[in-house]
Amino acid sequence: MNIRLLDDFDAQVYKEVRLRALKNDPDSFGSTYEQEATRPLRNFIERIQHTKDQFTLGCFDDSNTLVGIVNFARENRLKTAHKGNIYGMYIEPQFRGRGLGKALLLALIERATKKCEGLEQIHLTVVSNNESAKRLYTSLGFEVYGVEPHALKFDGHYFDEDLMVLRLAILN
């Protein structure tokens, strides 16, 4: 497996994986397949452009196929710049349970802490009933600090989200 920053040349495969994520696990994301399927490739190119405070990592298998994605964005206001956010985490179903999600998140945490001076916390949200994702996040030190009831509504069903944080200052 190879984990690396995605760039403009990866936009088409990123779009394909992102759309599969929205189709396969619609209750896990704030967006929908229908919302993103009609967006031009340019939107996906913009989404994966990286700076020191924002980036997208991809996990590629041995045949160089993109099988996992995750995004990071640091808060950009003065009073919240000590925080960053993980979003859009997805591993293709046939590759789950092999440690790829953990490797992808460890690479994200390492990059964020090296590139984002003063970063103290990394936040994420996860659908409350997604036990496998919560186990992964907890294994890396994330802790639930709250629950947003009815955070998402899809097909007439509500989904609560657990708000989780990894306090980096404790790790240092």
PDB file of C-alpha atoms in Angstrom:
ATOM      1  CA  MET A   1       0.000   0.000   0.000  1.00  0.00           C
ATOM      2  CA  ASN A   2       1.080   3.526  -0.745  1.00  0.00           C
ATOM      3  CA  ILE A   3      -0.294   6.593   1.043  1.00  0.00           C
ATOM      4  CA  ARG A   4       0.369  10.002  -0.457  1.00  0.00           C
ATOM      5  CA  LEU A   5      -1.007  13.477  -1.030  1.00  0.00           C
ATOM      6  CA  LEU A   6      -3.506  13.665  -3.856  1.00  0.00           C
ATOM      7  CA  ASP A   7      -2.920  16.262  -6.556  1.00  0.00           C
ATOM      8  CA  ASP A   8      -4.645  17.564  -9.685  1.00  0.00           C
ATOM      9  CA  PHE A   9      -3.729  14.420 -11.631  1.00  0.00           C
ATOM     10  CA  ASP A  10      -5.691  12.322  -9.115  1.00  0.00           C
ATOM     11  CA  ALA A  11      -8.901  14.360  -9.395  1.00  0.00           C
ATOM     12  CA  GLN A  12     -10.749  11.941 -11.698  1.00  0.00           C
ATOM     13  CA  VAL A  13     -10.055   8.847  -9.570  1.00  0.00           C
ATOM     14  CA  TYR A  14     -10.765  10.854  -6.409  1.00  0.00           C
ATOM     15  CA  LYS A  15     -14.135  11.851  -7.863  1.00  0.00           C
ATOM     16  CA  GLU A  16     -14.922   8.213  -8.682  1.00  0.00           C
ATOM     17  CA  VAL A  17     -14.046   7.010  -5.175  1.00  0.00           C
ATOM     18  CA  ARG A  18     -15.914   9.912  -3.571  1.00  0.00           C
ATOM     19  CA  LEU A  19     -19.040   9.127  -5.584  1.00  0.00           C
ATOM     20  CA  ARG A  20     -18.812   5.428  -4.646  1.00  0.00           C
ATOM     21  CA  ALA A  21     -18.492   6.464  -1.004  1.00  0.00           C
ATOM     22  CA  LEU A  22     -21.653   8.540  -1.233  1.00  0.00           C
ATOM     23  CA  LYS A  23     -23.473   5.702  -2.996  1.00  0.00           C
ATOM     24  CA  ASN A  24     -22.206   2.855  -0.767  1.00  0.00           C
ATOM     25  CA  ASP A  25     -22.530   4.636   2.597  1.00  0.00           C
ATOM     26  CA  PRO A  26     -25.043   7.446   2.100  1.00  0.00           C
ATOM     27  CA  ASP A  27     -25.771   7.819   5.811  1.00  0.00           C
ATOM     28  CA  SER A  28     -22.102   8.482   6.626  1.00  0.00           C
ATOM     29  CA  PHE A  29     -21.653  11.774   4.788  1.00  0.00           C
ATOM     30  CA  GLY A  30     -23.258  15.198   4.856  1.00  0.00           C
ATOM     31  CA  SER A  31     -23.387  15.341   1.064  1.00  0.00           C
ATOM     32  CA  THR A  32     -25.246  13.043  -1.318  1.00  0.00           C
ATOM     33  CA  TYR A  33     -24.392  11.216  -4.512  1.00  0.00           C
ATOM     34  CA  GLU A  34     -26.991  13.288  -6.388  1.00  0.00           C
ATOM     35  CA  GLN A  35     -25.430  16.549  -5.182  1.00  0.00           C
ATOM     36  CA  GLU A  36     -21.911  15.650  -6.226  1.00  0.00           C
ATOM     37  CA  ALA A  37     -22.414  13.479  -9.325  1.00  0.00           C
ATOM     38  CA  THR A  38     -23.212  16.491 -11.518  1.00  0.00           C
ATOM     39  CA  ARG A  39     -20.337  18.648 -10.273  1.00  0.00           C
ATOM     40  CA  PRO A  40     -17.618  19.283 -12.819  1.00  0.00           C
ATOM     41  CA  LEU A  41     -14.177  17.778 -12.370  1.00  0.00           C
ATOM     42  CA  ARG A  42     -12.891  21.276 -11.564  1.00  0.00           C
ATOM     43  CA  ASN A  43     -14.754  21.148  -8.212  1.00  0.00           C
ATOM     44  CA  PHE A  44     -12.886  17.957  -7.273  1.00  0.00           C
ATOM     45  CA  ILE A  45      -9.565  19.435  -8.388  1.00  0.00           C
ATOM     46  CA  GLU A  46     -10.197  22.400  -6.080  1.00  0.00           C
ATOM     47  CA  ARG A  47     -11.195  20.090  -3.204  1.00  0.00           C
ATOM     48  CA  ILE A  48      -7.926  18.149  -3.281  1.00  0.00           C
ATOM     49  CA  GLN A  49      -5.549  21.082  -3.800  1.00  0.00           C
ATOM     50  CA  HIS A  50      -3.246  21.164  -0.833  1.00  0.00           C
ATOM     51  CA  THR A  51      -1.595  23.745   1.347  1.00  0.00           C
ATOM     52  CA  LYS A  52       0.134  23.244   4.676  1.00  0.00           C
ATOM     53  CA  ASP A  53      -3.269  23.694   6.377  1.00  0.00           C
ATOM     54  CA  GLN A  54      -5.451  21.646   4.020  1.00  0.00           C
ATOM     55  CA  PHE A  55      -4.839  18.388   2.192  1.00  0.00           C
ATOM     56  CA  THR A  56      -6.295  15.115   0.978  1.00  0.00           C
ATOM     57  CA  LEU A  57      -4.498  11.810   1.369  1.00  0.00           C
ATOM     58  CA  GLY A  58      -5.116   8.759  -0.756  1.00  0.00           C
ATOM     59  CA  CYS A  59      -4.312   5.127  -0.121  1.00  0.00           C
ATOM     60  CA  PHE A  60      -3.336   3.159  -3.223  1.00  0.00           C
ATOM     61  CA  ASP A  61      -3.145  -0.627  -3.493  1.00  0.00           C
ATOM     62  CA  ASP A  62      -0.313  -2.571  -5.134  1.00  0.00           C
ATOM     63  CA  SER A  63      -1.785  -1.974  -8.605  1.00  0.00           C
ATOM     64  CA  ASN A  64      -1.890   1.804  -7.939  1.00  0.00           C
ATOM     65  CA  THR A  65      -5.689   1.881  -7.565  1.00  0.00           C
ATOM     66  CA  LEU A  66      -7.082   4.466  -5.161  1.00  0.00           C
ATOM     67  CA  VAL A  67      -8.843   2.514  -2.388  1.00  0.00           C
ATOM     68  CA  GLY A  68      -9.076   5.042   0.444  1.00  0.00           C
ATOM     69  CA  ILE A  69      -9.370   8.793   0.975  1.00  0.00           C
ATOM     70  CA  VAL A  70      -9.367  11.258   3.849  1.00  0.00           C
ATOM     71  CA  ASN A  71      -9.371  15.066   4.045  1.00  0.00           C
ATOM     72  CA  PHE A  72      -7.916  17.494   6.577  1.00  0.00           C
ATOM     73  CA  ALA A  73      -8.528  21.205   7.030  1.00  0.00           C
ATOM     74  CA  ARG A  74      -7.175  23.439   9.742  1.00  0.00           C
ATOM     75  CA  GLU A  75      -9.410  26.139  11.147  1.00  0.00           C
ATOM     76  CA  ASN A  76      -8.334  29.507   9.756  1.00  0.00           C
ATOM     77  CA  ARG A  77      -9.596  32.004  12.324  1.00  0.00           C
ATOM     78  CA  LEU A  78      -7.254  33.382  14.985  1.00  0.00           C
ATOM     79  CA  LYS A  79      -9.135  31.915  17.941  1.00  0.00           C
ATOM     80  CA  THR A  80      -9.674  28.477  16.352  1.00  0.00           C
ATOM     81  CA  ALA A  81      -6.391  27.931  14.484  1.00  0.00           C
ATOM     82  CA  HIS A  82      -5.304  25.436  17.155  1.00  0.00           C
ATOM     83  CA  LYS A  83      -7.915  23.018  15.749  1.00  0.00           C
ATOM     84  CA  GLY A  84      -8.144  20.948  12.578  1.00  0.00           C
ATOM     85  CA  ASN A  85     -10.873  18.751  11.110  1.00  0.00           C
ATOM     86  CA  ILE A  86     -10.932  15.349   9.463  1.00  0.00           C
ATOM     87  CA  TYR A  87     -13.712  14.714   6.968  1.00  0.00           C
ATOM     88  CA  GLY A  88     -14.610  12.533   4.021  1.00  0.00           C
ATOM     89  CA  MET A  89     -12.901   9.388   5.389  1.00  0.00           C
ATOM     90  CA  TYR A  90     -13.627   6.360   3.220  1.00  0.00           C
ATOM     91  CA  ILE A  91     -12.106   2.954   2.517  1.00  0.00           C
ATOM     92  CA  GLU A  92     -13.482   0.824  -0.333  1.00  0.00           C
ATOM     93  CA  PRO A  93     -15.531  -2.035   1.218  1.00  0.00           C
ATOM     94  CA  GLN A  94     -13.336  -4.853  -0.122  1.00  0.00           C
ATOM     95  CA  PHE A  95     -10.279  -3.268   1.567  1.00  0.00           C
ATOM     96  CA  ARG A  96     -11.804  -2.715   5.013  1.00  0.00           C
ATOM     97  CA  GLY A  97     -10.508  -4.618   8.019  1.00  0.00           C
ATOM     98  CA  ARG A  98      -6.913  -4.634   6.751  1.00  0.00           C
ATOM     99  CA  GLY A  99      -5.595  -1.671   8.720  1.00  0.00           C
ATOM    100  CA  LEU A 100      -5.727   0.768   5.811  1.00  0.00           C
ATOM    101  CA  GLY A 101      -7.993   3.201   7.627  1.00  0.00           C
ATOM    102  CA  LYS A 102      -5.634   3.282  10.582  1.00  0.00           C
ATOM    103  CA  ALA A 103      -2.600   3.767   8.325  1.00  0.00           C
ATOM    104  CA  LEU A 104      -4.362   6.560   6.437  1.00  0.00           C
ATOM    105  CA  LEU A 105      -5.311   8.354   9.649  1.00  0.00           C
ATOM    106  CA  LEU A 106      -1.841   7.941  11.161  1.00  0.00           C
ATOM    107  CA  ALA A 107      -0.350   9.487   8.004  1.00  0.00           C
ATOM    108  CA  LEU A 108      -2.843  12.355   8.240  1.00  0.00           C
ATOM    109  CA  ILE A 109      -2.063  12.995  11.915  1.00  0.00           C
ATOM    110  CA  GLU A 110       1.678  12.894  11.240  1.00  0.00           C
ATOM    111  CA  ARG A 111       1.436  15.329   8.340  1.00  0.00           C
ATOM    112  CA  ALA A 112      -0.929  17.686  10.164  1.00  0.00           C
ATOM    113  CA  THR A 113       1.263  17.852  13.255  1.00  0.00           C
ATOM    114  CA  LYS A 114       4.434  18.451  11.215  1.00  0.00           C
ATOM    115  CA  LYS A 115       2.979  21.048   8.836  1.00  0.00           C
ATOM    116  CA  CYS A 116       0.555  22.892  11.119  1.00  0.00           C
ATOM    117  CA  GLU A 117       2.589  24.605  13.813  1.00  0.00           C
ATOM    118  CA  GLY A 118       0.499  25.167  16.927  1.00  0.00           C
ATOM    119  CA  LEU A 119      -2.099  22.520  16.058  1.00  0.00           C
ATOM    120  CA  GLU A 120      -3.442  21.132  19.344  1.00  0.00           C
ATOM    121  CA  GLN A 121      -6.620  19.260  18.452  1.00  0.00           C
ATOM    122  CA  ILE A 122      -8.040  17.281  15.557  1.00  0.00           C
ATOM    123  CA  HIS A 123     -11.811  16.934  15.383  1.00  0.00           C
ATOM    124  CA  LEU A 124     -14.121  14.652  13.443  1.00  0.00           C
ATOM    125  CA  THR A 125     -17.740  13.578  13.428  1.00  0.00           C
ATOM    126  CA  VAL A 126     -18.968  10.045  12.946  1.00  0.00           C
ATOM    127  CA  VAL A 127     -22.483   8.645  12.678  1.00  0.00           C
ATOM    128  CA  SER A 128     -23.220   7.349  16.173  1.00  0.00           C
ATOM    129  CA  ASN A 129     -24.171   3.833  15.064  1.00  0.00           C
ATOM    130  CA  ASN A 130     -21.012   3.351  12.947  1.00  0.00           C
ATOM    131  CA  GLU A 131     -19.309   1.134  15.513  1.00  0.00           C
ATOM    132  CA  SER A 132     -16.389   0.032  13.319  1.00  0.00           C
ATOM    133  CA  ALA A 133     -15.390   3.631  12.521  1.00  0.00           C
ATOM    134  CA  LYS A 134     -15.739   4.628  16.176  1.00  0.00           C
ATOM    135  CA  ARG A 135     -13.504   1.713  17.224  1.00  0.00           C
ATOM    136  CA  LEU A 136     -10.883   2.861  14.722  1.00  0.00           C
ATOM    137  CA  TYR A 137     -10.967   6.463  15.926  1.00  0.00           C
ATOM    138  CA  THR A 138     -10.914   5.438  19.587  1.00  0.00           C
ATOM    139  CA  SER A 139      -7.915   3.159  18.953  1.00  0.00           C
ATOM    140  CA  LEU A 140      -6.006   6.246  17.785  1.00  0.00           C
ATOM    141  CA  GLY A 141      -6.879   8.252  20.888  1.00  0.00           C
ATOM    142  CA  PHE A 142      -9.972  10.138  19.729  1.00  0.00           C
ATOM    143  CA  GLU A 143     -12.557  10.696  22.451  1.00  0.00           C
ATOM    144  CA  VAL A 144     -16.272  11.459  22.196  1.00  0.00           C
ATOM    145  CA  TYR A 145     -17.015  14.871  23.673  1.00  0.00           C
ATOM    146  CA  GLY A 146     -20.622  15.198  22.576  1.00  0.00           C
ATOM    147  CA  VAL A 147     -23.445  13.933  20.422  1.00  0.00           C
ATOM    148  CA  GLU A 148     -25.424  15.950  17.904  1.00  0.00           C
ATOM    149  CA  PRO A 149     -28.911  14.439  17.786  1.00  0.00           C
ATOM    150  CA  HIS A 150     -30.498  14.257  14.322  1.00  0.00           C
ATOM    151  CA  ALA A 151     -27.317  15.653  12.754  1.00  0.00           C
ATOM    152  CA  LEU A 152     -28.159  14.103   9.380  1.00  0.00           C
ATOM    153  CA  LYS A 153     -31.469  13.264   7.726  1.00  0.00           C
ATOM    154  CA  PHE A 154     -31.540  10.886   4.790  1.00  0.00           C
ATOM    155  CA  ASP A 155     -34.522   9.091   3.233  1.00  0.00           C
ATOM    156  CA  GLY A 156     -36.702  10.194   6.129  1.00  0.00           C
ATOM    157  CA  HIS A 157     -34.357   8.750   8.764  1.00  0.00           C
ATOM    158  CA  TYR A 158     -32.328  10.729  11.262  1.00  0.00           C
ATOM    159  CA  PHE A 159     -28.749   9.937  12.218  1.00  0.00           C
ATOM    160  CA  ASP A 160     -27.023  11.207  15.337  1.00  0.00           C
ATOM    161  CA  GLU A 161     -23.339  12.065  15.118  1.00  0.00           C
ATOM    162  CA  ASP A 162     -20.665  11.632  17.768  1.00  0.00           C
ATOM    163  CA  LEU A 163     -18.285  14.575  17.994  1.00  0.00           C
ATOM    164  CA  MET A 164     -14.761  13.307  18.591  1.00  0.00           C
ATOM    165  CA  VAL A 165     -11.453  14.981  19.366  1.00  0.00           C
ATOM    166  CA  LEU A 166      -7.809  13.953  19.450  1.00  0.00           C
ATOM    167  CA  ARG A 167      -5.901  16.243  21.810  1.00  0.00           C
ATOM    168  CA  LEU A 168      -2.405  16.502  20.378  1.00  0.00           C
ATOM    169  CA  ALA A 169      -1.032  18.540  23.243  1.00  0.00           C
ATOM    170  CA  ILE A 170      -1.399  15.459  25.439  1.00  0.00           C
ATOM    171  CA  LEU A 171       0.715  13.461  22.978  1.00  0.00           C
ATOM    172  CA  ASN A 172       3.609  15.915  23.010  1.00  0.00           C
TER     173      ASN A 172
END
